[in-house]
Short mmCIF file of C-alpha atoms in Angstrom, two decimals:
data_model
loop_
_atom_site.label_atom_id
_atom_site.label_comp_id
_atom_site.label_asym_id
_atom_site.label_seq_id
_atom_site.Cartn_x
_atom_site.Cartn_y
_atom_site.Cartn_z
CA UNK V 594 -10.66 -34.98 31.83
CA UNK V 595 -6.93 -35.28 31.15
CA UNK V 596 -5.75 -34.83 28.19
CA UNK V 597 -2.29 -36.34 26.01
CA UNK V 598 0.39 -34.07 24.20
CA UNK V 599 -1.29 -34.59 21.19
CA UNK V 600 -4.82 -33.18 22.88
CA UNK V 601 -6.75 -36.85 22.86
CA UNK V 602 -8.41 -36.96 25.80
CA UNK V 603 -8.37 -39.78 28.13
CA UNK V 604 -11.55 -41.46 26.25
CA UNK V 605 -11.19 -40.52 22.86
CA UNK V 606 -10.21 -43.18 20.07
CA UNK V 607 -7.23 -44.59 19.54
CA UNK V 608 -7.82 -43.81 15.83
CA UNK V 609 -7.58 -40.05 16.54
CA UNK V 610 -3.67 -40.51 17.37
CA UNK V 611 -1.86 -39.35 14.80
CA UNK V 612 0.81 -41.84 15.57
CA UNK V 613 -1.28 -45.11 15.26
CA UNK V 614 -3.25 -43.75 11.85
CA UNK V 615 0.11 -43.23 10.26
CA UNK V 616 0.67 -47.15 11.87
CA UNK V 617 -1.98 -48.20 10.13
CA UNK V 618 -1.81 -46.27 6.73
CA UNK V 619 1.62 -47.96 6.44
CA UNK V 620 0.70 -51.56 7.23
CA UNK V 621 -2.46 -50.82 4.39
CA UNK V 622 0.03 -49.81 2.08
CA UNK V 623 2.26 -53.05 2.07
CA UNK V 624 -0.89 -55.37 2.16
CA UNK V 625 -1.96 -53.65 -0.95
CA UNK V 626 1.33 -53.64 -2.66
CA UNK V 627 1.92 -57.39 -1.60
CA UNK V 628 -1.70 -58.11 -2.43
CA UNK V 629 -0.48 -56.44 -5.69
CA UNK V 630 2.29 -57.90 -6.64
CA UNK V 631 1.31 -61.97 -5.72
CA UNK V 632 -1.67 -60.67 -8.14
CA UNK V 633 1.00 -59.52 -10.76
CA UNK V 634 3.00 -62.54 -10.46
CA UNK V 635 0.06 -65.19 -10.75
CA UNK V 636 -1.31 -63.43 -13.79
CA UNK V 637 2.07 -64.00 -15.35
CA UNK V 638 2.27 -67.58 -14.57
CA UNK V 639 -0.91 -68.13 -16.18
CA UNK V 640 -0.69 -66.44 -18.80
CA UNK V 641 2.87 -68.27 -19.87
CA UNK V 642 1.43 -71.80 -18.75
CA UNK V 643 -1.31 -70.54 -20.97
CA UNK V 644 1.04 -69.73 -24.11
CA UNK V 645 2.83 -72.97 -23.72
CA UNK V 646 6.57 -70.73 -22.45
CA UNK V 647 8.09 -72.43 -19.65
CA UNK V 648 9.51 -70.46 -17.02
CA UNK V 649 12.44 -71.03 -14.72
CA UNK V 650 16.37 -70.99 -14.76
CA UNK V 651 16.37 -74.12 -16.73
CA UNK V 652 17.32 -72.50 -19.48
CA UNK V 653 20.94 -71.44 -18.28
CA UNK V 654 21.95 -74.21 -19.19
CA UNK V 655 20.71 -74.85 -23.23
CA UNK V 656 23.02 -74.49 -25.93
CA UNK V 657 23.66 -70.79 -27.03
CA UNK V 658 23.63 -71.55 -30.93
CA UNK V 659 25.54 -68.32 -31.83
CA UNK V 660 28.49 -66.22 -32.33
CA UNK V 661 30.01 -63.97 -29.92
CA UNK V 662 32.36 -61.26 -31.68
CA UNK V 663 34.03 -60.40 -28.30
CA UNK V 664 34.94 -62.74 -25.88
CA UNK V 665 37.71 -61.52 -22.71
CA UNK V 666 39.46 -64.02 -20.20
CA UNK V 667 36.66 -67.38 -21.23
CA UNK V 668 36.37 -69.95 -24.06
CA UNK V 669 33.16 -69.76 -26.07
CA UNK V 670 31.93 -72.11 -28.34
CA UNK V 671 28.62 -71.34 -30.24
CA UNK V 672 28.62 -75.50 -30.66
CA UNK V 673 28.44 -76.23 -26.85
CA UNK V 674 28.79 -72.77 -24.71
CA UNK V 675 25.13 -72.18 -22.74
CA UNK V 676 23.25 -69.30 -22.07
CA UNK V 677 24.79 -69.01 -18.51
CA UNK V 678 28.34 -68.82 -20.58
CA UNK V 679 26.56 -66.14 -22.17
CA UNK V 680 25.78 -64.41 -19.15
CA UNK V 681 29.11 -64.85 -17.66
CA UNK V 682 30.40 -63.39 -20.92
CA UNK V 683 28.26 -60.17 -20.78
CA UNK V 684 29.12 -59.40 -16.96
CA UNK V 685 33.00 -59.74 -18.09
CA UNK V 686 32.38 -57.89 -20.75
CA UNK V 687 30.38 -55.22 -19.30
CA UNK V 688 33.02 -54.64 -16.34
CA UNK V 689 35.94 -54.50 -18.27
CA UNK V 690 34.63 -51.16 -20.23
CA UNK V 691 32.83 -49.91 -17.20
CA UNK V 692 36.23 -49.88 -14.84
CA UNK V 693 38.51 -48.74 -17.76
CA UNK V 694 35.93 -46.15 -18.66
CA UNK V 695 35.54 -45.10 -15.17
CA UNK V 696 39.30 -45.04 -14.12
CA UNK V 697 40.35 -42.69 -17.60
CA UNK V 698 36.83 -40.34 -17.39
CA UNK V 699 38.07 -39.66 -13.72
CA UNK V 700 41.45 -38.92 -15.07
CA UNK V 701 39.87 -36.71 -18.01
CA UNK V 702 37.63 -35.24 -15.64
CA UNK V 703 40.56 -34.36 -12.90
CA UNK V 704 42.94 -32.16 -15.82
CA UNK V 705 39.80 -30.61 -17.77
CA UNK V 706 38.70 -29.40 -14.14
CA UNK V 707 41.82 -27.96 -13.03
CA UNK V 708 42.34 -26.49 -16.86
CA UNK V 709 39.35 -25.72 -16.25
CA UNK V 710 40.43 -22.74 -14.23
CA UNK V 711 43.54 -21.61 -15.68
CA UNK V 712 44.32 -18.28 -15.95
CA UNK V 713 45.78 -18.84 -19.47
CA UNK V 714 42.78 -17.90 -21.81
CA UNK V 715 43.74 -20.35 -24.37
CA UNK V 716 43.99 -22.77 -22.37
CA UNK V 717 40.85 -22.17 -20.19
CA UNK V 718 39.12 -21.88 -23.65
CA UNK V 719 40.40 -25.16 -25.02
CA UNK V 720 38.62 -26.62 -21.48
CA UNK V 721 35.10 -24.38 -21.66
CA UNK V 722 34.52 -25.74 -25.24
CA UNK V 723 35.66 -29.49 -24.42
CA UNK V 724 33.19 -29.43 -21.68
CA UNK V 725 30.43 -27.64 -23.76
CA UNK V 726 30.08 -29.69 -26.99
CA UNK V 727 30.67 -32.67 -25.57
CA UNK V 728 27.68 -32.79 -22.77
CA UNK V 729 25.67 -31.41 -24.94
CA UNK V 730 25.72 -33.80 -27.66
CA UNK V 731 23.69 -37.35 -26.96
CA UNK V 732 25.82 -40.18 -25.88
CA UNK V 733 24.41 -42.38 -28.24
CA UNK V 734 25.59 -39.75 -31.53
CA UNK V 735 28.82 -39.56 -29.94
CA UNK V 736 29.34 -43.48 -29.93
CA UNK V 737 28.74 -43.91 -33.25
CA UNK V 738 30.93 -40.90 -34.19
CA UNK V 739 33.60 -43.03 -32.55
CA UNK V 740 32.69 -45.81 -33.98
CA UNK V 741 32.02 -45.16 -37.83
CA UNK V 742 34.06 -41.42 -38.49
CA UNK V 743 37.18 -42.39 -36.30
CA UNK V 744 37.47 -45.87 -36.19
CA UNK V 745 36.12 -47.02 -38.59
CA UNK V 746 37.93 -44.76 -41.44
CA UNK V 747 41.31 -46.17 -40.50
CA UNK V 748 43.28 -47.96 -42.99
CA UNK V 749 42.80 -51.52 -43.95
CA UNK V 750 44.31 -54.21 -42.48
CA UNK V 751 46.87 -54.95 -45.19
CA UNK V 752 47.89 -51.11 -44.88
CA UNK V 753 47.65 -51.29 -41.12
CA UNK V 754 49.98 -48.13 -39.55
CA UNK V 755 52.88 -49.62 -37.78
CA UNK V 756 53.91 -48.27 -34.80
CA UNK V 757 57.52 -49.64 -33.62
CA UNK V 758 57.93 -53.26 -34.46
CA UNK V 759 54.95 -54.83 -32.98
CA UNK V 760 51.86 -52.23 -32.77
CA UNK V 761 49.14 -52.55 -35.51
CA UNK V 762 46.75 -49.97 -36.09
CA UNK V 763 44.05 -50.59 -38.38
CA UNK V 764 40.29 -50.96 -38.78
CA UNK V 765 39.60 -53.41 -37.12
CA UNK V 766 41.40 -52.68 -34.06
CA UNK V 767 44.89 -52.33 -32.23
CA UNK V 768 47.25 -55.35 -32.61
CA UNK V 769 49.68 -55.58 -29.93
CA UNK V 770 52.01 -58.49 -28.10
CA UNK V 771 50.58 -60.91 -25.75
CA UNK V 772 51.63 -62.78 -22.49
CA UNK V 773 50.81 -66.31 -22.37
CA UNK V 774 51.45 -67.59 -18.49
CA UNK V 775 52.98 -70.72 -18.21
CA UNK V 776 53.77 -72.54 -14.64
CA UNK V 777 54.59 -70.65 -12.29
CA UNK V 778 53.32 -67.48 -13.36
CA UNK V 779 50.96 -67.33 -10.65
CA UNK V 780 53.66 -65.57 -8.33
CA UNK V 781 53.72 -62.89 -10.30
CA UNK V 782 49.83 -61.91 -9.35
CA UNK V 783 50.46 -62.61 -6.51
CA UNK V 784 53.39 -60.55 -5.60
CA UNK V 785 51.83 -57.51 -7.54
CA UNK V 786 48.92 -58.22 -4.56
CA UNK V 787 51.45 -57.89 -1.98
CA UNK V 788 53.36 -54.80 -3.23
CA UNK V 789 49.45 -53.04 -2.98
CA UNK V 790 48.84 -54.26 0.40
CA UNK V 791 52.46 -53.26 1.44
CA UNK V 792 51.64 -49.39 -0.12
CA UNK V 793 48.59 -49.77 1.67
CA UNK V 794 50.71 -49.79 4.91
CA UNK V 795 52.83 -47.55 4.12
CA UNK V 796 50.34 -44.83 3.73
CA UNK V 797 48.98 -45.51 6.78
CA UNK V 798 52.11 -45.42 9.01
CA UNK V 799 53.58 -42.19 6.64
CA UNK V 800 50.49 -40.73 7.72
CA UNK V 801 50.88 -41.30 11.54
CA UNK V 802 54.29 -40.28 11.44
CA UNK V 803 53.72 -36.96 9.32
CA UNK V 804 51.06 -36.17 12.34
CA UNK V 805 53.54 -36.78 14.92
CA UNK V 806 56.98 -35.24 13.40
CA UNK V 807 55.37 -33.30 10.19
CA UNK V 808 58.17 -35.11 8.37
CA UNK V 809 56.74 -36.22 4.67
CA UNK V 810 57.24 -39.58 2.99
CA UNK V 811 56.94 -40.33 -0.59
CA UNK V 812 54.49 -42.34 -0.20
CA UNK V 813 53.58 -42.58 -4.01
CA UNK V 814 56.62 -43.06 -5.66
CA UNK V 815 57.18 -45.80 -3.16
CA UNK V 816 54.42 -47.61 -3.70
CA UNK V 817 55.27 -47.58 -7.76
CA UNK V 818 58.98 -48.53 -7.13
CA UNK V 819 57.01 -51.79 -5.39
CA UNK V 820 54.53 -52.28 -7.75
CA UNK V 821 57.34 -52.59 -10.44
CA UNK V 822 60.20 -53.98 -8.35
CA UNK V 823 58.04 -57.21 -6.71
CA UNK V 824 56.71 -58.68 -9.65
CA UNK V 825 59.78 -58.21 -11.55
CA UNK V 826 61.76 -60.08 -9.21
CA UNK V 827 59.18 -62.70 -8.47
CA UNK V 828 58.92 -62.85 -12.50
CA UNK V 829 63.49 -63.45 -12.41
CA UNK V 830 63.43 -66.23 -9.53
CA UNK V 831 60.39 -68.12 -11.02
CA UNK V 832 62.97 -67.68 -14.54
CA UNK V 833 60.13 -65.79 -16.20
CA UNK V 834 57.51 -67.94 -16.34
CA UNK V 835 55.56 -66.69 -19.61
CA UNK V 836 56.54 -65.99 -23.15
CA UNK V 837 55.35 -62.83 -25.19
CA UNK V 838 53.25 -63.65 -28.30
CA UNK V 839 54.05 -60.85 -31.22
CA UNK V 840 51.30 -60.23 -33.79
CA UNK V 841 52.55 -61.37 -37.43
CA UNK V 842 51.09 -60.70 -40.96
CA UNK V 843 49.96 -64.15 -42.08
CA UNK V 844 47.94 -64.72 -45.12
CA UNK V 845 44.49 -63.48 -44.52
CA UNK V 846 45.72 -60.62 -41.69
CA UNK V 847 47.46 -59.49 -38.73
CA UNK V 848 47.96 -63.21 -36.39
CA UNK V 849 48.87 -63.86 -33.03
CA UNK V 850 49.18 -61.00 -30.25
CA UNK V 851 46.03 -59.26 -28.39
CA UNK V 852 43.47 -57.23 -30.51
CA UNK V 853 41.71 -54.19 -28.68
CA UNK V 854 38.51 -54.84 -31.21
CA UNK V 855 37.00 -51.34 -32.37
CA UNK V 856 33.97 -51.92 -30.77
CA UNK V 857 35.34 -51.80 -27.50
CA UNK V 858 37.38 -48.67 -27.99
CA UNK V 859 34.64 -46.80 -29.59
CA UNK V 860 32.23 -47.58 -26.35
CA UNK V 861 35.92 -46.90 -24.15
CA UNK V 862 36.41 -43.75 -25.78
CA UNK V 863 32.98 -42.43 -25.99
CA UNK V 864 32.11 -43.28 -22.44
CA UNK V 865 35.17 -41.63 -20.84
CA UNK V 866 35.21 -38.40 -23.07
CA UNK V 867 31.23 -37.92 -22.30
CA UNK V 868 31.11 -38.70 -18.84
CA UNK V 869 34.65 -36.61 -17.94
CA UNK V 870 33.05 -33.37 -19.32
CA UNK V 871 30.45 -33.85 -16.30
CA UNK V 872 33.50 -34.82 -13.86
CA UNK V 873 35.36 -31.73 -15.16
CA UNK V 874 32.12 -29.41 -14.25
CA UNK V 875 32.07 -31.20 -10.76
CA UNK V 876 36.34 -30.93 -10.01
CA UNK V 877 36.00 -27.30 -11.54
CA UNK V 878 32.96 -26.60 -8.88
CA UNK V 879 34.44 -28.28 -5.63
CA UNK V 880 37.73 -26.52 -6.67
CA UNK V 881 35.54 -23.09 -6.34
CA UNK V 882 33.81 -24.20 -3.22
CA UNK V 883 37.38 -24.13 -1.29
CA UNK V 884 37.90 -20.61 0.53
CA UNK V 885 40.59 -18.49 -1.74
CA UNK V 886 42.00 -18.01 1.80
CA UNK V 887 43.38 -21.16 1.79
CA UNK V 888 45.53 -20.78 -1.72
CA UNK V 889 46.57 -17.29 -0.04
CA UNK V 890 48.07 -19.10 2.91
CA UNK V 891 49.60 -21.85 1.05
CA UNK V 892 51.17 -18.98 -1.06
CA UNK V 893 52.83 -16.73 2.55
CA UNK V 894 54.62 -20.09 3.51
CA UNK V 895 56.06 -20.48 0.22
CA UNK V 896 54.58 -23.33 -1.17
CA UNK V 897 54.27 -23.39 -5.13
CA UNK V 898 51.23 -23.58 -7.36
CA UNK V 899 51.28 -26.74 -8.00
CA UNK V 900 51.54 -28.08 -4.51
CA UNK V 901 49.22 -25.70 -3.21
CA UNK V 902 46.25 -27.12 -5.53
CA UNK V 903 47.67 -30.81 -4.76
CA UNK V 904 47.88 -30.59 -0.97
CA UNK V 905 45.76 -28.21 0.09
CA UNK V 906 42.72 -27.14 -2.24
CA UNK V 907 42.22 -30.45 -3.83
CA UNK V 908 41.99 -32.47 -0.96
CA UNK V 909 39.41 -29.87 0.58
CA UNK V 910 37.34 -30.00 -2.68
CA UNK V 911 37.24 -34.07 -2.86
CA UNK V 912 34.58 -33.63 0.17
CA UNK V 913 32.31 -31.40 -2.33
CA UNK V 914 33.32 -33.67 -5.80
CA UNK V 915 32.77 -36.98 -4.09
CA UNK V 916 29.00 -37.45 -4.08
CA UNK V 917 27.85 -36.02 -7.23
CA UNK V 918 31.31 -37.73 -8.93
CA UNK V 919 29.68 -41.13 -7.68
CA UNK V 920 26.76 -40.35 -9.22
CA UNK V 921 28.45 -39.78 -12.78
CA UNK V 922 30.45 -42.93 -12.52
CA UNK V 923 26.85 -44.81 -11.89
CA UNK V 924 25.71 -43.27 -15.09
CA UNK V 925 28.95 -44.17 -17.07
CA UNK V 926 27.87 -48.09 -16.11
CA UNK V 927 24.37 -47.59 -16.92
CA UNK V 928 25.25 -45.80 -20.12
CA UNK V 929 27.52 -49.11 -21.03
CA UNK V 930 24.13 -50.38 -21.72
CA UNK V 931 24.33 -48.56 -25.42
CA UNK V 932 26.82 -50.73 -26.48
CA UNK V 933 23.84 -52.76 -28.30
CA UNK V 934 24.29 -49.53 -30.97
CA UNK V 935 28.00 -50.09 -32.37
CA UNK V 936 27.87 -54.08 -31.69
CA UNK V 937 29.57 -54.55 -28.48
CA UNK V 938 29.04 -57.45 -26.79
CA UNK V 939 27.96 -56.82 -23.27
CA UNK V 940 25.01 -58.22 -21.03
CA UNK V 941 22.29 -56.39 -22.63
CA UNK V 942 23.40 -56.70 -26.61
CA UNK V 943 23.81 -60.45 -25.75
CA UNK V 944 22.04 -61.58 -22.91
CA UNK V 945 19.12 -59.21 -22.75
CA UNK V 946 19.35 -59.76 -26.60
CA UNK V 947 20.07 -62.26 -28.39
CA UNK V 948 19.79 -65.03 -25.44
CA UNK V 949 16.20 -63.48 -24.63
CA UNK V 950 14.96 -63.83 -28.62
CA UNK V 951 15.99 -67.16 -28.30
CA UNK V 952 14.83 -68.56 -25.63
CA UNK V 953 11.71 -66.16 -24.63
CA UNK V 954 12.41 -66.48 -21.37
CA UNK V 955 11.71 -61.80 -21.00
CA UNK V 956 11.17 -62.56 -17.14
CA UNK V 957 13.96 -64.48 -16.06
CA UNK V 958 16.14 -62.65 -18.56
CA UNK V 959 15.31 -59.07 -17.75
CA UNK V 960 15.13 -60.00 -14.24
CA UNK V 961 19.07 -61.57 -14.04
CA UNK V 962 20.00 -58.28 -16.12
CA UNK V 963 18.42 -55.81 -13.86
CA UNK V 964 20.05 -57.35 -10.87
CA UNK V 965 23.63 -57.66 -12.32
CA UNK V 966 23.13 -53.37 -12.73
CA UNK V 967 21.65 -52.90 -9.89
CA UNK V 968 24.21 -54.75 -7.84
CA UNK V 969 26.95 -53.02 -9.14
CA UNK V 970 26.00 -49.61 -8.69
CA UNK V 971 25.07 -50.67 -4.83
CA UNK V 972 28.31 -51.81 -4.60
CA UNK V 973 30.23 -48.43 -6.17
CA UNK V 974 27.61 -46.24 -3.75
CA UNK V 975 28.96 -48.57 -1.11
CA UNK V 976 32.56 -47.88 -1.84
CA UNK V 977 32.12 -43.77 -2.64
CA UNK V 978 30.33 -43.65 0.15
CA UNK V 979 33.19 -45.10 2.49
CA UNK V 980 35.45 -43.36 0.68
CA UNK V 981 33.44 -39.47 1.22
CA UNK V 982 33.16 -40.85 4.95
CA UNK V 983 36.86 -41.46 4.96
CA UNK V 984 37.95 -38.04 3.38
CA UNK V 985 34.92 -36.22 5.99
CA UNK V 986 36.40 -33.32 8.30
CA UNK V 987 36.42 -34.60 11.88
CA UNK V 988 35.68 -33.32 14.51
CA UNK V 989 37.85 -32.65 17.21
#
């Protein structure tokens, strides 16, 4: 009798291979879980036909009926805005304090980190205790610290504080001048685009050329000289196509200008000071993780401090603080979600809110919500993980 690598002999079931059992465990499994969820889903449907609630997207497009306190970039009208409006509304909403909380956490993160290590003890003190009360104190306290014993207890808005001759602060908010486009303006975008993509290149061919010569090119400053210079001089040939609106006391408050609403700041705030106490923990660790060798080397050839950590031990450490750093910038969009607490209006206060009360629609509605969060954190894990690929030691 012969016999297999796994020891079947030549006449012994097929069912005794290890291989086609685990087959055949696996197809079970997704009968059952299909089997389960068509049984799920029809249960539903009943049970709403049933109860007289109709399901479907139809709903998107019904009349909201209410008040939005918050409203960036659209129109909104509670008279003849929709639910989809509504939606629209929450996803602008929700992105606009997600990617301002994420880009100033990572910057409060970065300095607490380095600080972090200092060998001044006041100021490595001043870090330790920053990073200790704050992540150990529930998001959800801290937001409405922010919200009702800082915000909130600033002065009225007849006794706003003025700061120079156009900056209001009071509370309900920070008044400050507004651009309003007018034709033409379009170039300015535009030409703000093209002085990225033009860094962009630069980078890449400083790069090549430090490898080649080990000449350096400043590569930063650059790219800020044509981030300001571009637009300003697409902004002078197209005779500056805007004009600057400048918040004015009128009779019943501060008019005109843009209003940072304390709402916002008070999720802004909270979500970047919580989440950068984790990103300072990470920096501080992936700073540690570098050999001391490497400091000691940058020190013989006479490079400073400063430099040293900038070009050679921070760079190392970004391989170590890149994954666990995505996963705190996943939990600074997730945590958004408490806005609902201090009356923000993002997708879940409004959408998975009020829209859901009103219509009764929990399917549809939770469904839409949970995909909106779900695709953006697959698309920051995307990016992250391009960018830890990017930054990854290669081999040569």
């Amino acid at each position: 009798m012969t016999t297999d690598v796994q020891g079947l002999g030549a006449g012994d079931s097929k069912l005794r291979d290890p291989r086609v059992r685990a087959i055949i465990y696996q197809i079970l499994v997704i009968v059952l879980f299909v089997a389960f969820v068509a049984y799920v889903g029809s249960n539903t449907a009943e049970n709403l036909e049933k109860r007289g609630i109709a399901s479907g997207l139809g709903f998107l497009q019904q009349p909201s009926g209410f008040g939005i306190g918050i409203v960036l970039i659209m129109d909104y009208s509670s008279q003849t805005s929709t639910h989809f409006d509504v939606l629209l509304i929450g996803i602008i909403n929700t992105l606009a304090v997600s990617i301002s909380g994420i880009f100033l956490a990572t910057i409060i993160g970065f300095i607490f980190g380095v600080l972090r290590l200092s060998k001044n003890w006041v100021v490595n003190k001043i870090s330790a205790v920053y990073i200790e009360v704050v992540r150990n104190i529930p998001l959800l306290v801290q937001l409405l610290f922010w919200y009702f014993a800082v915000l909130g207890v600033l002065p009225l808005v007849k006794e706003s504080l003025q700061i120079g001759d156009n900056f209001y602060v009071n509370n309900r908010g920070i008044n400050f001048p507004s651009i309003i486009p007018s034709e033409g303006f379009w170039v300015i975008p535009v030409a703000l685009i093209l002085a990225i993509v033009i860094g962009v290149f630069i980078s890449k061919w400083a790069k090549k050329r430090q490898d080649l010569t080990g000449q350096t090119f400043p590569v930063f400053w650059t790219t800020v000289g044509l981030i300001i210079v571009l637009p300003t001089i697409a902004a002078l040939i197209m005779g500056l196509p805007y004009t600057i609106d400048y918040p004015n006391f009128g009779r019943f408050g501060i008019k005109g200008g843009w209003v940072l609403e304390p709402e916002f700041l008070a999720l802004w705030i909270g979500l970047s000071v919580y989440t950068g106490a984790f990103i300072a923990e990470i920096v501080r660790s992936g700073i540690n993780s570098v050999s001391h060798g490497q400091t000691e080397a940058a020190n013989s050839l006479g490079i400073r401090a400063g430099l040293a950590m900038r070009l050679v031990v921070l760079p190392q450490a970004l391989r170590v603080i890149v994954p666990p750093l995505t996963s705190q910038y996943l939990n600074l969009v997730k945590n958004s979600s408490l806005a609902t607490a201090i009356g923000y209006a993002d997708i879940t206060a409004i959408f998975a809110g009020t829209s859901l009360n009103q219509t009764g629609q929990a399917i549809e509605v939770i469904g839409i919500t949970m995909l909106f969060y779900l695709s953006i954190s697959l698309i920051i894990s995307m990016f992250m993980n391009w960018y830890n690929k990017r930054i990854a030691l290669v081999e040569r």
